[in-house]
Every structure is written in structure tokens, then in C-alpha cells.
Short mmCIF file of N, CA, C and O in Angstrom, two decimals:
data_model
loop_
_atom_site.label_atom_id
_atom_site.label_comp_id
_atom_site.label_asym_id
_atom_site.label_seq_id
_atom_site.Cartn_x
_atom_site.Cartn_y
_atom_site.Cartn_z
N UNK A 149 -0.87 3.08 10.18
CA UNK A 149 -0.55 2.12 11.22
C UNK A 149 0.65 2.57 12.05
O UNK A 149 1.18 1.74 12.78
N UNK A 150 1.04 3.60 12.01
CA UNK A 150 2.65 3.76 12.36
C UNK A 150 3.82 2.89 12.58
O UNK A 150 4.63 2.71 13.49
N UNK A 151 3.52 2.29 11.13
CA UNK A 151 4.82 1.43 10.99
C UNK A 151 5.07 1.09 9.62
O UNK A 151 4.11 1.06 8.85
N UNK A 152 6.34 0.80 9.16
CA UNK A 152 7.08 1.03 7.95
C UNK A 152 6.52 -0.51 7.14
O UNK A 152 6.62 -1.67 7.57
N UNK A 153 5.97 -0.06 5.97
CA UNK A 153 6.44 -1.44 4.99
C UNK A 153 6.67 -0.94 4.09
O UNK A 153 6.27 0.12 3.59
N UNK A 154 7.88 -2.26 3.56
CA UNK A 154 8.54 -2.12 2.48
C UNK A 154 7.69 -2.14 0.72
O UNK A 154 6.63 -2.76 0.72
N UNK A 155 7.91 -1.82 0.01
CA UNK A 155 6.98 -2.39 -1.10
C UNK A 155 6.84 -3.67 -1.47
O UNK A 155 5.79 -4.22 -1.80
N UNK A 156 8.35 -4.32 -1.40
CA UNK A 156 8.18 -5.55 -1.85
C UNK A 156 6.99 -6.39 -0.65
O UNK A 156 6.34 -7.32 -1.12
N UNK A 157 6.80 -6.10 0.56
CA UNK A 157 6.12 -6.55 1.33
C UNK A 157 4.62 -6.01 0.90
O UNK A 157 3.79 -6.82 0.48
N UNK A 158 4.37 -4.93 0.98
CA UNK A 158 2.95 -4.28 0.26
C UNK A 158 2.43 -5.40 -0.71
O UNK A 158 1.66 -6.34 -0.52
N UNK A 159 3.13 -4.99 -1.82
CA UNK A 159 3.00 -5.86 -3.20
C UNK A 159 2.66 -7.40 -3.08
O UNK A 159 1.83 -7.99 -3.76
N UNK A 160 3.54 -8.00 -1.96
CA UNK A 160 3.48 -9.46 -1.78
C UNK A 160 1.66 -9.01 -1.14
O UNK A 160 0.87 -8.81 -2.06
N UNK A 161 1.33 -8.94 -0.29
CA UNK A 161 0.35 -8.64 0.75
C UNK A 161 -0.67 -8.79 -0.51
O UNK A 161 -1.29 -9.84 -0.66
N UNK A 162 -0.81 -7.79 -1.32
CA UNK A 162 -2.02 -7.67 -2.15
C UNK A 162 -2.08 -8.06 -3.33
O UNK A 162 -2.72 -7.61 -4.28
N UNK A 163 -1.18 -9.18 -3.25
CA UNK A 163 -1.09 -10.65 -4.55
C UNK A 163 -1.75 -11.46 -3.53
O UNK A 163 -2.61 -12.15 -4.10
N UNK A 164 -1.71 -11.72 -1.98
CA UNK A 164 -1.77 -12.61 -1.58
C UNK A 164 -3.49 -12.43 -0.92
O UNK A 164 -4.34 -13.33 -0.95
N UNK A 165 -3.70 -11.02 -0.34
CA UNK A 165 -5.59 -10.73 -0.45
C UNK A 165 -6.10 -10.67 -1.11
O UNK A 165 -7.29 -10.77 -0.82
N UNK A 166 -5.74 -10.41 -2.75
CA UNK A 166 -6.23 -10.27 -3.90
C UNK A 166 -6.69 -11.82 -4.69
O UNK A 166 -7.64 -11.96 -5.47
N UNK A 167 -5.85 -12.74 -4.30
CA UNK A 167 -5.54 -13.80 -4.98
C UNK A 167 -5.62 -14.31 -5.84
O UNK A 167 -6.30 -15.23 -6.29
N UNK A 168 -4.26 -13.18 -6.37
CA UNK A 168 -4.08 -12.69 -7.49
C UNK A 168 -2.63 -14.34 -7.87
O UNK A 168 -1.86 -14.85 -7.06
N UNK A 169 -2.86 -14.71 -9.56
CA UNK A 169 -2.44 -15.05 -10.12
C UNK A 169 -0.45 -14.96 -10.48
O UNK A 169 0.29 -15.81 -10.99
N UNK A 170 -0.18 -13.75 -10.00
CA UNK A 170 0.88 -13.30 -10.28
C UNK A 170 1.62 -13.26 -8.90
O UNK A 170 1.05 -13.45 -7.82
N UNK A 171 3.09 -12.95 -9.06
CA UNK A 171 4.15 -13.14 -8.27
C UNK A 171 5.26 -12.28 -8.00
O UNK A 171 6.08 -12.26 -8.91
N UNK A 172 5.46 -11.76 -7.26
CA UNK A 172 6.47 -10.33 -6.59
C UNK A 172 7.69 -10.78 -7.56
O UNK A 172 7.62 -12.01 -7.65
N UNK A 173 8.30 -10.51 -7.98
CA UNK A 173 10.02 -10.69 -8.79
C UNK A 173 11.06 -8.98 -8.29
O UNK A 173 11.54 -8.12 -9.03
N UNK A 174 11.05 -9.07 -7.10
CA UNK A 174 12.15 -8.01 -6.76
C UNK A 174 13.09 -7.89 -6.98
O UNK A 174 13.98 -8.55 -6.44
N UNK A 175 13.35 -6.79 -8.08
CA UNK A 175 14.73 -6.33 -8.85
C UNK A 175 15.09 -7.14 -10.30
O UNK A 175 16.10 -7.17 -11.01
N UNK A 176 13.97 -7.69 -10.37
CA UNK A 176 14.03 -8.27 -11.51
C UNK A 176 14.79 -7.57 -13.01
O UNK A 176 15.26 -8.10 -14.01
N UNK A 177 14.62 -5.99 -12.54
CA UNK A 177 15.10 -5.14 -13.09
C UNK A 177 16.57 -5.17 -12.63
O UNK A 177 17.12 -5.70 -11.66
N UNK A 178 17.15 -4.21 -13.96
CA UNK A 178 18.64 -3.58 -12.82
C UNK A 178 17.98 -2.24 -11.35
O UNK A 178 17.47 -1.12 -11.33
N UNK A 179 18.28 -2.96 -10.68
CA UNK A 179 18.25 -1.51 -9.63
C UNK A 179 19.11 -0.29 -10.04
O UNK A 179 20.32 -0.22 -10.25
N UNK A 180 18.03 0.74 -10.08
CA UNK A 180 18.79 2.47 -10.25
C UNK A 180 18.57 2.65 -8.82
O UNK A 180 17.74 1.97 -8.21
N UNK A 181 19.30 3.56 -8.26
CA UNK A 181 19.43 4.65 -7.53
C UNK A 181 18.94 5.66 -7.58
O UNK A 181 19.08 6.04 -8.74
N UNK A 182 18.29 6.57 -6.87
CA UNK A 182 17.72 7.63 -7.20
C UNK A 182 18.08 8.13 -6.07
O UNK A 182 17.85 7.63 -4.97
N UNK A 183 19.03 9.76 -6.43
CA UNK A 183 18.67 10.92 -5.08
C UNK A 183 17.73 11.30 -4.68
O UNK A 183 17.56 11.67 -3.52
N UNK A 184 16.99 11.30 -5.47
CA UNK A 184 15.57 12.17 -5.25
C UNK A 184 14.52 11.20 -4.28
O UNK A 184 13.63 11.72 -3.61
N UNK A 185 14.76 9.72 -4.33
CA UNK A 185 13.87 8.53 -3.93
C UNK A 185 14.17 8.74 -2.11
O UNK A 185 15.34 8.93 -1.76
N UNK A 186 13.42 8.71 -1.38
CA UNK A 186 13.52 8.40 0.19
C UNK A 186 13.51 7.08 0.09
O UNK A 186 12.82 6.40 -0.67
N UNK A 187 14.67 6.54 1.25
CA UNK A 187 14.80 5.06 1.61
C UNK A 187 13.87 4.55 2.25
O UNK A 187 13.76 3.32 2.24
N UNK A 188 12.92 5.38 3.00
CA UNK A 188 11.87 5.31 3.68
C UNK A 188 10.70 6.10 3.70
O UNK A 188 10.64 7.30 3.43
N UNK A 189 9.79 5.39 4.04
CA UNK A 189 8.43 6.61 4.38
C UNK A 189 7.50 5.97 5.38
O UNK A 189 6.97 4.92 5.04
N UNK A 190 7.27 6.40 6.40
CA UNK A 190 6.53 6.23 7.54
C UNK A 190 5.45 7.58 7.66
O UNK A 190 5.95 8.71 7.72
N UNK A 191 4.18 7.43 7.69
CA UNK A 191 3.55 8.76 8.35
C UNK A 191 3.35 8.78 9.64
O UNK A 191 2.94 7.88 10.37
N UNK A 192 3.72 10.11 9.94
CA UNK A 192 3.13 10.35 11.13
C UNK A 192 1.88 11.47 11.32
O UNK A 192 1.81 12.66 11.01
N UNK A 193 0.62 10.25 12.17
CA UNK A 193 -0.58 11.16 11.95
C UNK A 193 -0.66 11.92 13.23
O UNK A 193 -1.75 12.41 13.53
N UNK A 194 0.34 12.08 13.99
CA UNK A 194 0.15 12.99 15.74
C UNK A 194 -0.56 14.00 15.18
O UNK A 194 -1.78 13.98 15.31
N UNK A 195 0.16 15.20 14.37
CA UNK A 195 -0.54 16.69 14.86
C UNK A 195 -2.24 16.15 14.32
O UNK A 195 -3.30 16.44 14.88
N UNK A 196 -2.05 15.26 13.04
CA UNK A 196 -3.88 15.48 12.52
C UNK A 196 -4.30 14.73 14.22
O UNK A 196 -4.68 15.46 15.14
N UNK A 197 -4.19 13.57 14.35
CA UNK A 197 -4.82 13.20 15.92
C UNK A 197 -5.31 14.48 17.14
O UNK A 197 -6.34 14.75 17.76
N UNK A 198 -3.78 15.09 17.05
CA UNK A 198 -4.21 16.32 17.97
C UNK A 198 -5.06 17.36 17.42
O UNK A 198 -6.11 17.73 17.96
N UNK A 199 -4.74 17.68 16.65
CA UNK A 199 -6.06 19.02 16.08
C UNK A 199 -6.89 18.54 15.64
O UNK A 199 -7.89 19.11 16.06
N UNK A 200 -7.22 17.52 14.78
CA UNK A 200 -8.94 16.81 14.51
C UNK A 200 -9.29 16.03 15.38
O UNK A 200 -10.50 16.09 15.58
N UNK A 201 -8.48 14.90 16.35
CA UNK A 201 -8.96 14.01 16.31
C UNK A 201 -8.98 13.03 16.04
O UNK A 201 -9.33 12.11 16.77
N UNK A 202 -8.55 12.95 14.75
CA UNK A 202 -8.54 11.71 13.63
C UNK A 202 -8.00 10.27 14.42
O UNK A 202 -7.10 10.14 15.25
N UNK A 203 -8.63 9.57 13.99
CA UNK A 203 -8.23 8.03 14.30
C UNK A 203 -8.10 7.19 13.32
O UNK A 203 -9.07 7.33 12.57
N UNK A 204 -7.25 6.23 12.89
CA UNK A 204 -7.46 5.39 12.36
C UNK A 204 -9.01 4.17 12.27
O UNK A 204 -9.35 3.65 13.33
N UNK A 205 -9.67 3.89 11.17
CA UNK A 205 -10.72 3.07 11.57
C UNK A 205 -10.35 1.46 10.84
O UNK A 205 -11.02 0.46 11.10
N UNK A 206 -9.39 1.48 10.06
CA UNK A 206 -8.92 -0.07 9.63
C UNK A 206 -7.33 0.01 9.48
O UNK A 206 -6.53 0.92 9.27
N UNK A 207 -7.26 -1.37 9.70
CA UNK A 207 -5.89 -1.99 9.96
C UNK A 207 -5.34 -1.71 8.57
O UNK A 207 -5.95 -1.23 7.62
N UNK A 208 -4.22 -2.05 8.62
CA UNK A 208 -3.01 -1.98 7.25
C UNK A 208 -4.19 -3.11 6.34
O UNK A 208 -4.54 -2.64 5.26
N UNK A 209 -4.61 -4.07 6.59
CA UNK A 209 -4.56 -5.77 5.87
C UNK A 209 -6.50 -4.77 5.43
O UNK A 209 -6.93 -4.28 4.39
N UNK A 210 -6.91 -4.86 6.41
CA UNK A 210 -8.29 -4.20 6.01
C UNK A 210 -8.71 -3.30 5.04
O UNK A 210 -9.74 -3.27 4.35
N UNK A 211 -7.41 -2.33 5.11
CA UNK A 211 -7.63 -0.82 3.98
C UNK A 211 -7.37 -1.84 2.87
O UNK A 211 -8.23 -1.92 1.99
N UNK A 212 -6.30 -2.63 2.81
CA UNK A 212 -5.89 -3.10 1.42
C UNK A 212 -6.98 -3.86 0.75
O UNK A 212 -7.27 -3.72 -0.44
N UNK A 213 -7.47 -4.53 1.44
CA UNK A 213 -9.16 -5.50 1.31
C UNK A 213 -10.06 -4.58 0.99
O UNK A 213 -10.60 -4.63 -0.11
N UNK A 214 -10.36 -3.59 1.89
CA UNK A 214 -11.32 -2.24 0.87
C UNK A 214 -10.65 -1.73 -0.75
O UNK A 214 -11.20 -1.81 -1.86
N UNK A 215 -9.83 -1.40 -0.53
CA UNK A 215 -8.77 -1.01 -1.59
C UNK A 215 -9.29 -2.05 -2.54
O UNK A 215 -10.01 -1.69 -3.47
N UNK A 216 -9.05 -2.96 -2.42
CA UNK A 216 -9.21 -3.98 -3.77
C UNK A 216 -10.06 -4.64 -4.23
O UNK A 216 -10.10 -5.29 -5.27
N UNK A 217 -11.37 -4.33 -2.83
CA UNK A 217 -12.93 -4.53 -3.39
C UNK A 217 -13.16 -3.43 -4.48
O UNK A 217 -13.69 -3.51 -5.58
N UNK A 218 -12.52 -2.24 -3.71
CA UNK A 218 -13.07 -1.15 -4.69
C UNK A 218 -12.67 -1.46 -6.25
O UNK A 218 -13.52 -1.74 -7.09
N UNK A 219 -11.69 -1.39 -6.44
CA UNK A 219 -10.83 -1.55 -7.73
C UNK A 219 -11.33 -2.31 -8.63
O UNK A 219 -11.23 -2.01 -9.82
N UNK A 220 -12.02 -3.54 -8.19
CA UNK A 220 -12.30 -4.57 -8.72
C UNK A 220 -14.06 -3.73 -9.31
O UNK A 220 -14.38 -3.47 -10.48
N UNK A 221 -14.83 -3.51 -8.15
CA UNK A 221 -15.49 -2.88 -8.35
C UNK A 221 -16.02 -1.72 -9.67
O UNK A 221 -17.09 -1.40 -10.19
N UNK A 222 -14.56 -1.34 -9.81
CA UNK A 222 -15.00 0.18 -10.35
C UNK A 222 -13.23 0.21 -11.47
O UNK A 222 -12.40 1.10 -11.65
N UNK A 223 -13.31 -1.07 -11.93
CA UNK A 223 -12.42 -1.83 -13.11
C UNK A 223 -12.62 -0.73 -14.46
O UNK A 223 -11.71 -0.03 -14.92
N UNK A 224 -13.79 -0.77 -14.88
CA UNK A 224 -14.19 0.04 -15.70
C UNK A 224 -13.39 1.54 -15.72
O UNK A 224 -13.23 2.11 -16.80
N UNK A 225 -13.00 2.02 -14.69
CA UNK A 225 -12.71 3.92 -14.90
C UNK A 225 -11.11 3.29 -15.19
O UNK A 225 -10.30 4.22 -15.27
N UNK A 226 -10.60 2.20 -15.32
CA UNK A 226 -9.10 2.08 -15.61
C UNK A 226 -8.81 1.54 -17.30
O UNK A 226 -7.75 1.63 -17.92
N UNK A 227 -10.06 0.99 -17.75
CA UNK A 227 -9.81 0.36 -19.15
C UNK A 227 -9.65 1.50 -20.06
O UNK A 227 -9.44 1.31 -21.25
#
């Protein structure tokens, strides 16, 4: 989509298309720090656009809705 979400926003999102039982608790843990962790991650798909082509064909909310038909779907390869 070229634009940033956070996890805690992700996570909320696919409790809330999933409708799912359970509830985001951010930091419920102690928060660590990590050097190694990026504060961010955004992709950028320009060069694939320019040399393939490529387009996006579903929204952020859509992939996650495929995403979790599948899962549900195909439950079995996780037990």
C-alpha cells in the first residue's frame, strides 16, 4: 500500500476481520530494545513497478481477509 502500519494496528485489524475472540494488550510485556529491530518498515515497490510492471491487486484490509480465509482454511498444516 505504500504506507506504514504499526503492529499494534495490524494485530488490532485482524482480531477485528477475523472476529476473533481475543484482544491486542500492547506491552503487556516489559518492552526490550533491540539494535538490531528497525523502528520502521515501509516497502517500496517502484523499481519492481518499473521493471515488471507489478501492481498491486488488493488493498491492505483485503490481503488480510485473503490471509485469514486461507489460514483458517488450511488450519491443519499448523497443528
Amino acid at each position: 500500500t505504500g504506507r506504514q502500519h504499526t503492529v499494534g494496528d495490524v494485530a488490532e485489524k485482524i482480531i477485528r476481520l477475523s472476529k476473533s475472540k481475543y484482544e491486542v494488550r500492547l506491552w503487556a510485556v516489559k518492552k526490550q530494545e533491540r539494535q538490531v529491530e528497525s523502528k520502521s518498515w515501509c516497502a517500496n515497490i517502484d523499481k519492481t513497478r518499473k521493471i515488471l510492471g507489478w501492481r498491486t491487486q488488493y488493498t491492505f484490509d483485503r490481503g488480510l481477509k485473503e490471509a485469514i480465509k486461507w489460514f483458517r482454511r488450511n488450519q491443519n498444516l499448523y497443528e
